[in-house]
Amino acid sequence: MRDVAVIGMGMTPFGKFPETPISKLGYTAIIEALKDSGIEKQRIEAAFIGSVYGEMGIGQKILMEIGLTGIPVTNVENACASGSSAFREAWLQVSMGAIDVALAVGIEQLSTSISGPIPLNLEDYEVSQGLILPAQYALMSRRYMDRYGITEEQLAQVSVKNHYNGTLNPKSQYRKKMTLEEIMSSRPIADPIKLLECCPIGDGAAAAILVSKEYAKKLGISNPVCVKSSVLMSGDTVYEPEESVWSQKLINKTVSKAYEDAGLGPNDIDFAEVHDAYPIAELLAYEGLQFCKPGDSGKLLSDGVTELTGAKPVNTSGGLLSKGHPLAATGVAQLYEIYLQLHGRAENRQIERNGKLPLVGVAETMGGGGISNLSGNICSIIILAR
Amino acid sequence: MYNLEKLIVPDSHDDNLKLNCSYCPKCERKYFPLKEICADCLDSLTNIEINSNGRIFSYTTIRTDSPFYKAPYTLAFVDLDEGVRLLARVNVESHQQLDSNKRVKGVRTPITTKDGETINAFEFKIIEEV
Ligand SMILES: [Zn+2]
């Protein structure tokens, strides 16, 4: 396995852009990534495009607009981790030496197809009992609250923090500060989850150029951002009573493998972007990433550890709650935030400790929901470092 | 829509409602809802009847309409004494308070969908402590 560097990234703003052709969202992010990398598009040897609701052959439709034809193009669907999975395929091919230069994209345009929660399979047993996606997370929240004495206010505090971070990110969908009171008094969706604790539906794309570390060296790029590990794991089945809530064991296992592959531990991680589709998911991610012991995630948050100025900032981009969640775009957008932070290019939300830039960031993406007996559909952990 | 009625054992009484469950005799493993093959040994599963008494693992009241139903309604993960976890509706009466770990039992119930159709389903009720 060769070391792989990320030498360019790009991202469109997230939001609702029903008038923008989906191919334009895609090539806007790709052109930004190309310019950032300084290489010409002809150098790209293979492209991996993640999308959930995109049309057949969506990657080719985007790439033809910028004259990128006659190369292997692979379209990847893997629920909310589709972009992360596309990135992982690009990383694998470069790492294994099949190619030197790869493009990874995550793209989604939901404003033209969906209003309200993400649609689930109507033939599914749990969906037929009335399950909707927020209810899945509500069930996790309730058990977790009852087990560890976490309060509704503590859960809402995740949304307060991420909405604040989002005000500092010009590409975030909301960019609006939300008070605890506003969140607590927003419309109830599935108790204890309220409207302002649900990530918004939106559109957007993000792209990354990956090359072997030797190739980056030849390009004259010293000290690039490198992929330390990238682990993808599907969820476990649950037919019997167990104490874990949905996706909890999956995230714990995926993180452990990613730390092992990278030869790193929780103390080496400077910051994280996690899949906060709903607040409980961020709290479970703190534990999964081993930032705290089981049950201590609420305290970690109240102590300010995961705030922008804390010891382990989480979701400096605003997270899914503020930045938005155009499904497949999310995973690559999380990496985009880590990439900016590692380069000191995150402007008003830059993480700095004693005048030093962070060195290691981790992205956690959780896919799925609404498949009976499956606890988490897919989890991706990617660690980037300089 | 999944056929919820086929999960109810037809001649079982509401005092002791039984549900249909798939079972692998070789692995001694239960599967709910119904499944054709065992995920461990890949053999065909047989059908068994299980008791519907159990305990609430977690619950939520849904306040926004779902694809099938008008809100509000309450869903819970129920851990049956038979060692099966399932998601179903819970009918909480006004004088009752739902908690994790509360004892419940299954009963038949008609459920009306958003389209006005009535389906023969089951739900859980809190077992009142005497
Ligand atoms: Zn078996």
Short mmCIF file of C-alpha atoms and ligand atoms in Angstrom, two decimals:
data_model
loop_
_atom_site.label_atom_id
_atom_site.label_comp_id
_atom_site.label_asym_id
_atom_site.label_seq_id
_atom_site.Cartn_x
_atom_site.Cartn_y
_atom_site.Cartn_z
CA MET A 1 0.00 0.00 0.00
CA ARG A 2 1.34 3.42 -0.98
CA ASP A 3 0.81 6.66 0.90
CA VAL A 4 -1.86 8.77 -0.75
CA ALA A 5 -2.07 12.57 -0.69
CA VAL A 6 -5.08 14.82 -1.20
CA ILE A 7 -3.70 17.70 -3.28
CA GLY A 8 -6.85 19.57 -4.18
CA MET A 9 -10.41 19.94 -2.94
CA GLY A 10 -13.50 21.92 -3.90
CA MET A 11 -17.04 22.32 -2.67
CA THR A 12 -20.15 24.20 -3.76
CA PRO A 13 -22.13 26.04 -1.11
CA PHE A 14 -24.82 23.76 0.36
CA GLY A 15 -28.42 24.95 0.05
CA LYS A 16 -31.47 24.68 -2.15
CA PHE A 17 -30.61 25.23 -5.81
CA PRO A 18 -33.49 23.69 -7.78
CA GLU A 19 -32.71 25.89 -10.82
CA THR A 20 -29.07 24.77 -11.09
CA PRO A 21 -28.48 21.77 -13.37
CA ILE A 22 -27.02 18.92 -11.33
CA SER A 23 -24.06 18.64 -13.71
CA LYS A 24 -23.16 22.26 -12.92
CA LEU A 25 -23.12 21.55 -9.19
CA GLY A 26 -20.74 18.70 -9.96
CA TYR A 27 -18.32 20.46 -12.27
CA THR A 28 -18.22 23.57 -10.08
CA ALA A 29 -16.79 21.48 -7.24
CA ILE A 30 -14.43 19.60 -9.59
CA ILE A 31 -13.03 22.77 -11.22
CA GLU A 32 -12.40 24.26 -7.77
CA ALA A 33 -10.55 21.09 -6.75
CA LEU A 34 -8.49 21.11 -9.96
CA LYS A 35 -7.50 24.76 -9.52
CA ASP A 36 -6.63 24.09 -5.89
CA SER A 37 -4.39 21.16 -6.91
CA GLY A 38 -2.70 23.04 -9.74
CA ILE A 39 -2.83 20.01 -12.07
CA GLU A 40 -4.57 19.81 -15.46
CA LYS A 41 -7.70 17.75 -15.82
CA GLN A 42 -5.97 15.44 -18.35
CA ARG A 43 -3.92 13.97 -15.52
CA ILE A 44 -6.99 12.37 -13.92
CA GLU A 45 -6.83 8.65 -14.61
CA ALA A 46 -10.08 7.52 -12.99
CA ALA A 47 -13.15 9.11 -11.41
CA PHE A 48 -15.48 7.89 -8.64
CA ILE A 49 -18.78 9.69 -8.22
CA GLY A 50 -20.99 9.14 -5.16
CA SER A 51 -24.69 9.88 -5.45
CA VAL A 52 -27.84 8.43 -3.87
CA TYR A 53 -30.75 9.77 -5.91
CA GLY A 54 -28.76 10.84 -8.97
CA GLU A 55 -29.74 9.52 -12.37
CA MET A 56 -28.14 6.60 -14.20
CA GLY A 57 -24.59 7.45 -15.32
CA ILE A 58 -24.55 10.73 -13.40
CA GLY A 59 -20.74 10.84 -13.24
CA GLN A 60 -20.38 10.69 -17.02
CA LYS A 61 -23.03 13.41 -17.39
CA ILE A 62 -20.99 15.72 -15.16
CA LEU A 63 -17.56 14.85 -16.55
CA MET A 64 -18.53 15.26 -20.22
CA GLU A 65 -19.26 18.93 -19.47
CA ILE A 66 -15.59 19.49 -18.71
CA GLY A 67 -14.27 17.18 -21.43
CA LEU A 68 -13.23 14.39 -19.08
CA THR A 69 -14.08 11.38 -21.23
CA GLY A 70 -12.47 8.07 -22.14
CA ILE A 71 -11.49 7.20 -18.56
CA PRO A 72 -12.86 4.66 -16.10
CA VAL A 73 -15.83 6.29 -14.35
CA THR A 74 -17.51 4.50 -11.44
CA ASN A 75 -20.75 5.71 -9.92
CA VAL A 76 -21.13 4.77 -6.27
CA GLU A 77 -24.33 4.48 -4.23
CA ASN A 78 -23.86 3.74 -0.53
CA ALA A 79 -26.58 5.68 1.32
CA CYS A 80 -25.33 8.77 3.20
CA ALA A 81 -21.77 7.45 2.90
CA SER A 82 -21.83 7.39 -0.92
CA GLY A 83 -19.33 10.25 -1.19
CA SER A 84 -17.09 8.73 1.48
CA SER A 85 -17.24 5.43 -0.38
CA ALA A 86 -16.32 7.10 -3.69
CA PHE A 87 -13.37 8.73 -1.91
CA ARG A 88 -12.34 5.37 -0.47
CA GLU A 89 -12.39 3.70 -3.90
CA ALA A 90 -10.19 6.49 -5.29
CA TRP A 91 -7.82 6.13 -2.32
CA LEU A 92 -7.67 2.33 -2.73
CA GLN A 93 -6.79 2.46 -6.43
CA VAL A 94 -4.03 5.01 -5.91
CA SER A 95 -2.82 3.27 -2.78
CA MET A 96 -2.60 -0.09 -4.54
CA GLY A 97 -0.66 1.43 -7.39
CA ALA A 98 -3.27 0.89 -10.12
CA ILE A 99 -3.22 4.61 -10.92
CA ASP A 100 -1.42 7.77 -9.79
CA VAL A 101 -4.21 10.36 -9.99
CA ALA A 102 -7.88 9.92 -9.06
CA LEU A 103 -10.92 12.14 -8.72
CA ALA A 104 -13.57 11.56 -6.03
CA VAL A 105 -16.88 13.42 -6.00
CA GLY A 106 -19.98 13.40 -3.82
CA ILE A 107 -23.08 15.03 -5.29
CA GLU A 108 -26.78 15.31 -4.52
CA GLN A 109 -29.70 17.49 -5.53
CA LEU A 110 -32.60 16.83 -3.20
CA SER A 111 -34.55 20.09 -3.63
CA THR A 112 -35.91 18.92 -6.96
CA SER A 113 -37.05 15.52 -5.71
CA ILE A 114 -37.80 15.48 -1.97
CA SER A 115 -39.68 17.55 0.57
CA GLY A 116 -39.70 16.40 4.20
CA PRO A 117 -37.78 13.41 5.52
CA ILE A 118 -35.78 11.10 3.26
CA PRO A 119 -38.20 8.53 1.80
CA LEU A 120 -37.81 4.97 3.04
CA ASN A 121 -38.71 1.60 1.54
CA LEU A 122 -42.48 1.27 1.91
CA GLU A 123 -42.34 -2.54 1.91
CA ASP A 124 -40.14 -2.57 5.00
CA TYR A 125 -41.71 -3.93 8.20
CA GLU A 126 -40.65 -1.07 10.50
CA VAL A 127 -41.59 1.58 7.93
CA SER A 128 -45.00 -0.12 7.65
CA GLN A 129 -45.34 0.20 11.43
CA GLY A 130 -44.88 3.97 10.97
CA LEU A 131 -41.13 4.45 11.30
CA ILE A 132 -39.70 7.62 9.78
CA LEU A 133 -36.01 8.52 9.84
CA PRO A 134 -36.23 11.05 12.70
CA ALA A 135 -38.10 8.41 14.73
CA GLN A 136 -35.15 6.05 14.36
CA TYR A 137 -32.93 8.68 15.98
CA ALA A 138 -35.63 9.56 18.52
CA LEU A 139 -35.65 5.92 19.69
CA MET A 140 -31.87 6.08 20.08
CA SER A 141 -32.13 9.39 21.96
CA ARG A 142 -34.77 8.14 24.41
CA ARG A 143 -32.86 5.00 25.39
CA TYR A 144 -29.63 6.92 25.73
CA MET A 145 -31.32 9.62 27.86
CA ASP A 146 -32.90 7.02 30.14
CA ARG A 147 -29.69 5.05 30.49
CA TYR A 148 -27.29 7.92 31.16
CA GLY A 149 -29.48 10.74 32.41
CA ILE A 150 -28.81 12.93 29.38
CA THR A 151 -31.40 15.73 29.08
CA GLU A 152 -33.31 17.13 26.11
CA GLU A 153 -31.44 20.41 26.64
CA GLN A 154 -28.08 18.64 26.34
CA LEU A 155 -29.17 17.11 23.05
CA ALA A 156 -30.37 20.50 21.81
CA GLN A 157 -26.99 21.94 22.80
CA VAL A 158 -25.40 19.95 19.96
CA SER A 159 -27.61 21.87 17.56
CA VAL A 160 -26.76 25.21 19.26
CA LYS A 161 -23.04 24.53 18.87
CA ASN A 162 -23.21 23.39 15.27
CA HIS A 163 -25.49 26.22 14.19
CA TYR A 164 -23.04 28.66 15.73
CA ASN A 165 -20.14 27.06 13.82
CA GLY A 166 -22.26 27.23 10.67
CA THR A 167 -22.50 31.03 10.96
CA LEU A 168 -18.72 31.08 10.40
CA ASN A 169 -18.86 28.89 7.29
CA PRO A 170 -19.81 30.77 4.10
CA LYS A 171 -20.74 27.46 2.41
CA SER A 172 -23.17 26.39 5.15
CA GLN A 173 -26.87 26.13 4.31
CA TYR A 174 -28.24 27.88 7.43
CA ARG A 175 -25.55 30.38 8.57
CA LYS A 176 -27.97 31.38 11.33
CA LYS A 177 -27.38 31.30 15.05
CA MET A 178 -30.02 29.32 16.95
CA THR A 179 -30.56 29.73 20.67
CA LEU A 180 -31.32 26.83 22.99
CA GLU A 181 -34.79 28.30 23.46
CA GLU A 182 -35.45 28.52 19.71
CA ILE A 183 -34.43 24.90 19.26
CA MET A 184 -36.36 23.63 22.28
CA SER A 185 -39.52 25.45 21.17
CA SER A 186 -39.31 24.42 17.51
CA ARG A 187 -41.98 22.06 16.18
CA PRO A 188 -41.79 18.54 17.67
CA ILE A 189 -41.08 15.88 15.02
CA ALA A 190 -40.55 12.64 16.95
CA ASP A 191 -40.09 13.09 20.71
CA PRO A 192 -37.56 14.21 21.89
CA ILE A 193 -36.44 15.42 18.43
CA LYS A 194 -37.58 18.86 17.30
CA LEU A 195 -37.44 20.47 13.87
CA LEU A 196 -34.25 22.45 14.55
CA GLU A 197 -32.54 19.20 15.55
CA CYS A 198 -33.07 17.71 12.08
CA CYS A 199 -30.50 18.25 9.34
CA PRO A 200 -32.03 20.10 6.39
CA ILE A 201 -32.63 18.72 2.91
CA GLY A 202 -30.39 20.39 0.35
CA ASP A 203 -28.20 20.32 -2.73
CA GLY A 204 -24.46 20.43 -3.22
CA ALA A 205 -21.28 18.75 -4.33
CA ALA A 206 -17.71 18.31 -3.14
CA ALA A 207 -14.65 16.95 -4.92
CA ALA A 208 -11.14 15.73 -4.13
CA ILE A 209 -8.02 15.02 -6.18
CA LEU A 210 -5.97 12.13 -4.80
CA VAL A 211 -2.44 11.25 -5.90
CA SER A 212 0.31 8.99 -4.62
CA LYS A 213 2.64 10.73 -2.20
CA GLU A 214 5.56 10.23 -4.63
CA TYR A 215 3.52 11.86 -7.36
CA ALA A 216 2.79 14.82 -5.08
CA LYS A 217 6.51 15.11 -4.42
CA LYS A 218 7.21 15.19 -8.16
CA LEU A 219 4.68 18.00 -8.45
CA GLY A 220 6.72 19.90 -5.89
CA ILE A 221 4.10 19.63 -3.15
CA SER A 222 5.81 19.23 0.20
CA ASN A 223 3.96 18.21 3.36
CA PRO A 224 0.63 17.41 1.68
CA VAL A 225 -2.52 16.27 3.48
CA CYS A 226 -2.38 12.46 3.51
CA VAL A 227 -4.94 9.70 4.06
CA LYS A 228 -3.89 7.83 7.20
CA SER A 229 -6.71 5.30 6.98
CA SER A 230 -10.08 4.78 5.38
CA VAL A 231 -12.39 2.10 6.74
CA LEU A 232 -15.83 1.16 5.53
CA MET A 233 -18.06 -1.25 7.43
CA SER A 234 -21.65 -2.39 7.00
CA GLY A 235 -24.08 -2.58 9.91
CA ASP A 236 -24.92 -5.51 12.17
CA THR A 237 -28.22 -7.33 12.27
CA VAL A 238 -30.30 -7.09 15.42
CA TYR A 239 -32.93 -9.73 16.11
CA GLU A 240 -32.45 -10.10 19.86
CA PRO A 241 -32.56 -7.67 22.77
CA GLU A 242 -29.26 -5.84 23.30
CA GLU A 243 -28.26 -2.66 25.12
CA SER A 244 -26.68 -0.86 22.14
CA VAL A 245 -28.82 1.57 20.22
CA TRP A 246 -28.99 1.84 16.43
CA SER A 247 -25.57 2.22 14.75
CA GLN A 248 -23.69 2.35 18.09
CA LYS A 249 -21.73 -0.89 17.77
CA LEU A 250 -21.04 -0.15 14.11
CA ILE A 251 -19.41 3.21 14.75
CA ASN A 252 -17.36 1.79 17.64
CA LYS A 253 -16.02 -1.06 15.49
CA THR A 254 -15.30 1.10 12.45
CA VAL A 255 -13.38 3.66 14.50
CA SER A 256 -11.31 0.95 16.23
CA LYS A 257 -10.27 -0.46 12.86
CA ALA A 258 -9.48 3.00 11.48
CA TYR A 259 -7.29 3.83 14.51
CA GLU A 260 -5.54 0.48 14.17
CA ASP A 261 -4.91 0.92 10.43
CA ALA A 262 -3.56 4.43 10.97
CA GLY A 263 -1.49 3.46 14.02
CA LEU A 264 -3.21 6.29 15.91
CA GLY A 265 -5.42 6.62 18.95
CA PRO A 266 -7.99 9.12 20.23
CA ASN A 267 -5.27 11.28 21.83
CA ASP A 268 -3.70 11.83 18.40
CA ILE A 269 -6.92 13.24 16.93
CA ASP A 270 -7.09 17.04 16.95
CA PHE A 271 -10.64 17.48 15.61
CA ALA A 272 -13.52 15.68 13.92
CA GLU A 273 -16.35 16.09 11.47
CA VAL A 274 -19.15 13.68 12.40
CA HIS A 275 -22.51 12.65 11.00
CA ASP A 276 -24.84 14.78 13.16
CA ALA A 277 -28.02 14.10 11.20
CA TYR A 278 -29.68 14.48 14.61
CA PRO A 279 -27.98 15.48 17.92
CA ILE A 280 -27.84 11.95 19.39
CA ALA A 281 -25.65 10.88 16.46
CA GLU A 282 -22.99 13.41 17.44
CA LEU A 283 -23.01 12.27 21.08
CA LEU A 284 -22.62 8.63 20.01
CA ALA A 285 -19.76 9.71 17.74
CA TYR A 286 -17.88 11.24 20.72
CA GLU A 287 -17.97 7.83 22.38
CA GLY A 288 -17.24 5.93 19.19
CA LEU A 289 -14.18 8.12 18.59
CA GLN A 290 -13.21 7.42 22.22
CA PHE A 291 -13.16 11.11 23.10
CA CYS A 292 -14.99 10.11 26.30
CA LYS A 293 -16.29 7.08 28.18
CA PRO A 294 -19.77 5.69 27.41
CA GLY A 295 -22.35 8.00 28.94
CA ASP A 296 -20.02 10.98 29.31
CA SER A 297 -20.75 12.56 25.93
CA GLY A 298 -23.25 15.05 27.35
CA LYS A 299 -20.65 16.23 29.85
CA LEU A 300 -17.98 16.46 27.15
CA LEU A 301 -20.29 18.79 25.26
CA SER A 302 -21.35 20.89 28.28
CA ASP A 303 -17.69 21.26 29.28
CA GLY A 304 -17.09 22.90 25.90
CA VAL A 305 -14.49 20.34 24.83
CA THR A 306 -16.04 19.95 21.36
CA GLU A 307 -16.60 23.66 20.73
CA LEU A 308 -14.46 25.53 18.23
CA THR A 309 -12.14 26.69 21.02
CA GLY A 310 -12.19 23.39 22.92
CA ALA A 311 -9.57 20.65 23.07
CA LYS A 312 -11.42 18.46 20.52
CA PRO A 313 -13.52 20.63 18.20
CA VAL A 314 -16.29 18.66 16.46
CA ASN A 315 -18.16 19.84 13.37
CA THR A 316 -16.42 23.18 12.92
CA SER A 317 -18.11 23.32 9.49
CA GLY A 318 -21.53 23.50 11.14
CA GLY A 319 -22.07 19.78 10.66
CA LEU A 320 -25.06 18.31 8.90
CA LEU A 321 -27.37 20.29 11.21
CA SER A 322 -26.26 23.68 9.90
CA LYS A 323 -24.13 23.08 6.82
CA GLY A 324 -26.82 20.80 5.40
CA HIS A 325 -26.95 17.19 4.26
CA PRO A 326 -27.09 16.60 0.52
CA LEU A 327 -26.61 12.87 1.18
CA ALA A 328 -23.72 11.76 -1.05
CA ALA A 329 -22.03 15.17 -0.93
CA THR A 330 -21.74 15.01 2.86
CA GLY A 331 -18.80 12.61 3.20
CA VAL A 332 -16.57 14.53 0.80
CA ALA A 333 -17.68 17.86 2.31
CA GLN A 334 -16.59 16.60 5.75
CA LEU A 335 -13.16 15.87 4.28
CA TYR A 336 -13.16 19.32 2.65
CA GLU A 337 -13.54 20.91 6.09
CA ILE A 338 -10.73 18.79 7.52
CA TYR A 339 -8.55 19.65 4.51
CA LEU A 340 -9.14 23.40 5.02
CA GLN A 341 -8.43 23.15 8.76
CA LEU A 342 -5.18 21.22 8.20
CA HIS A 343 -4.06 23.89 5.71
CA GLY A 344 -5.05 26.78 7.98
CA ARG A 345 -7.58 27.95 5.42
CA ALA A 346 -10.74 27.76 7.56
CA GLU A 347 -10.81 31.53 8.14
CA ASN A 348 -13.01 32.64 11.07
CA ARG A 349 -13.50 29.08 12.26
CA GLN A 350 -9.83 28.04 12.05
CA ILE A 351 -8.71 25.74 14.84
CA GLU A 352 -5.51 26.94 16.46
CA ARG A 353 -3.75 25.84 19.59
CA ASN A 354 -0.87 27.98 20.85
CA GLY A 355 -0.56 29.44 17.37
CA LYS A 356 -0.28 25.98 15.81
CA LEU A 357 -2.48 24.39 13.17
CA PRO A 358 -4.13 21.02 13.85
CA LEU A 359 -2.35 17.98 12.41
CA VAL A 360 -4.89 15.14 12.42
CA GLY A 361 -8.62 15.18 11.66
CA VAL A 362 -11.18 12.39 11.40
CA ALA A 363 -14.43 12.19 9.42
CA GLU A 364 -17.28 9.87 10.46
CA THR A 365 -20.13 9.27 8.04
CA MET A 366 -23.11 7.04 8.89
CA GLY A 367 -25.37 5.74 6.19
CA GLY A 368 -28.87 4.44 6.22
CA GLY A 369 -31.82 3.82 8.43
CA GLY A 370 -35.20 2.36 7.80
CA ILE A 371 -34.09 -1.19 7.10
CA SER A 372 -35.62 -3.46 9.73
CA ASN A 373 -33.13 -5.45 11.83
CA LEU A 374 -30.09 -3.61 10.43
CA SER A 375 -28.31 -1.41 12.98
CA GLY A 376 -26.59 1.16 10.81
CA ASN A 377 -26.37 0.60 7.08
CA ILE A 378 -22.80 1.68 6.46
CA CYS A 379 -20.16 3.57 8.43
CA SER A 380 -17.10 5.30 6.99
CA ILE A 381 -14.16 6.56 9.02
CA ILE A 382 -11.45 8.50 7.19
CA ILE A 383 -8.42 9.99 8.94
CA LEU A 384 -6.50 12.80 7.25
CA ALA A 385 -3.22 14.22 8.54
CA ARG A 386 -0.33 16.46 7.60
CA MET B 1 -46.78 -2.01 2.63
CA TYR B 2 -45.68 -4.98 4.73
CA ASN B 3 -48.61 -7.25 5.61
CA LEU B 4 -48.78 -6.81 9.39
CA GLU B 5 -51.78 -9.13 9.77
CA LYS B 6 -49.81 -12.21 8.73
CA LEU B 7 -47.63 -11.75 11.83
CA ILE B 8 -50.60 -12.42 14.15
CA VAL B 9 -51.44 -16.05 15.00
CA PRO B 10 -55.10 -16.16 13.84
CA ASP B 11 -56.69 -18.18 16.64
CA SER B 12 -54.71 -16.69 19.54
CA HIS B 13 -56.71 -14.77 22.12
CA ASP B 14 -55.99 -11.14 23.07
CA ASP B 15 -55.35 -12.24 26.68
CA ASN B 16 -52.30 -14.04 25.37
CA LEU B 17 -51.68 -12.81 21.84
CA LYS B 18 -49.20 -14.88 19.89
CA LEU B 19 -47.09 -13.72 16.97
CA ASN B 20 -45.63 -15.67 14.07
CA CYS B 21 -41.87 -15.81 14.06
CA SER B 22 -39.27 -17.53 11.86
CA TYR B 23 -37.00 -20.03 13.54
CA CYS B 24 -33.87 -22.03 12.70
CA PRO B 25 -33.93 -25.32 14.67
CA LYS B 26 -30.27 -25.96 13.88
CA CYS B 27 -28.95 -22.58 15.14
CA GLU B 28 -31.82 -22.14 17.65
CA ARG B 29 -32.21 -18.63 16.33
CA LYS B 30 -35.40 -16.58 16.09
CA TYR B 31 -36.10 -14.02 13.37
CA PHE B 32 -38.81 -11.39 13.44
CA PRO B 33 -40.40 -10.29 11.15
CA LEU B 34 -40.70 -13.37 8.95
CA LYS B 35 -37.67 -14.45 6.97
CA GLU B 36 -37.02 -17.32 4.55
CA ILE B 37 -33.48 -18.46 5.30
CA CYS B 38 -31.22 -18.48 8.35
CA ALA B 39 -28.54 -15.78 8.15
CA ASP B 40 -26.09 -18.13 9.91
CA CYS B 41 -26.49 -21.58 8.29
CA LEU B 42 -28.55 -20.53 5.21
CA ASP B 43 -31.09 -23.35 5.82
CA SER B 44 -34.79 -22.70 5.32
CA LEU B 45 -36.53 -21.37 8.42
CA THR B 46 -39.64 -22.82 10.00
CA ASN B 47 -42.54 -20.91 11.52
CA ILE B 48 -43.10 -20.84 15.28
CA GLU B 49 -45.58 -19.03 17.50
CA ILE B 50 -44.20 -16.77 20.22
CA ASN B 51 -45.77 -15.01 23.20
CA SER B 52 -46.08 -11.25 22.91
CA ASN B 53 -45.24 -10.27 26.49
CA GLY B 54 -42.20 -8.11 26.88
CA ARG B 55 -40.55 -4.91 28.00
CA ILE B 56 -40.12 -1.47 26.41
CA PHE B 57 -36.56 -0.84 25.23
CA SER B 58 -37.22 2.63 23.85
CA TYR B 59 -40.12 4.68 22.54
CA THR B 60 -41.06 7.85 20.67
CA THR B 61 -44.22 9.73 19.84
CA ILE B 62 -44.26 10.78 16.22
CA ARG B 63 -45.66 14.27 15.66
CA THR B 64 -45.49 14.52 11.90
CA ASP B 65 -47.39 12.39 9.38
CA SER B 66 -45.52 9.37 8.02
CA PRO B 67 -46.07 7.89 4.54
CA PHE B 68 -48.82 5.64 5.97
CA TYR B 69 -50.25 7.26 9.07
CA LYS B 70 -51.50 10.51 10.50
CA ALA B 71 -49.65 11.77 13.57
CA PRO B 72 -49.54 11.50 16.50
CA TYR B 73 -48.82 7.87 17.35
CA THR B 74 -46.28 6.16 19.58
CA LEU B 75 -43.77 3.55 18.45
CA ALA B 76 -41.55 1.43 20.66
CA PHE B 77 -38.87 -1.17 20.43
CA VAL B 78 -40.21 -4.02 22.54
CA ASP B 79 -37.97 -6.78 23.85
CA LEU B 80 -40.18 -9.85 24.06
CA ASP B 81 -39.58 -12.38 26.83
CA GLU B 82 -39.04 -14.88 24.04
CA GLY B 83 -35.79 -13.09 23.11
CA VAL B 84 -37.02 -11.10 20.14
CA ARG B 85 -36.76 -7.33 19.60
CA LEU B 86 -39.42 -5.73 17.44
CA LEU B 87 -40.79 -2.29 16.60
CA ALA B 88 -44.52 -1.71 16.99
CA ARG B 89 -47.11 0.77 18.14
CA VAL B 90 -47.86 1.28 21.81
CA ASN B 91 -51.24 2.43 22.99
CA VAL B 92 -50.68 4.59 26.05
CA GLU B 93 -53.86 5.58 27.86
CA SER B 94 -54.14 9.09 29.28
CA HIS B 95 -53.61 8.01 32.91
CA GLN B 96 -50.51 5.99 31.97
CA GLN B 97 -46.89 7.01 31.70
CA LEU B 98 -44.56 5.25 29.28
CA ASP B 99 -41.04 4.49 30.44
CA SER B 100 -38.18 2.40 29.20
CA ASN B 101 -38.40 -1.04 30.86
CA LYS B 102 -42.19 -0.88 31.30
CA ARG B 103 -43.92 -4.29 30.93
CA VAL B 104 -46.18 -4.56 27.90
CA LYS B 105 -48.22 -7.17 26.04
CA GLY B 106 -49.45 -7.43 22.49
CA VAL B 107 -53.10 -6.98 21.49
CA ARG B 108 -54.93 -6.93 18.17
CA THR B 109 -55.91 -3.52 16.85
CA PRO B 110 -57.34 -2.03 13.69
CA ILE B 111 -55.13 0.81 12.38
CA THR B 112 -56.44 3.39 9.93
CA THR B 113 -54.03 4.58 7.27
CA LYS B 114 -53.90 8.09 5.78
CA ASP B 115 -55.90 6.77 2.82
CA GLY B 116 -58.70 5.77 5.18
CA GLU B 117 -58.00 2.06 4.81
CA THR B 118 -58.25 -0.12 7.91
CA ILE B 119 -55.58 -2.75 8.45
CA ASN B 120 -55.65 -5.57 10.97
CA ALA B 121 -52.52 -5.04 12.99
CA PHE B 122 -51.26 -5.44 16.55
CA GLU B 123 -50.00 -3.01 19.13
CA PHE B 124 -48.71 -3.12 22.69
CA LYS B 125 -50.43 -2.10 25.90
CA ILE B 126 -48.89 -1.38 29.26
CA ILE B 127 -49.52 -4.18 31.76
CA GLU B 128 -51.01 -2.46 34.80
CA GLU B 129 -49.31 -3.47 38.02
CA VAL B 130 -51.79 -4.59 40.61
ZN ZN C 1 -29.39 -21.57 11.07
#
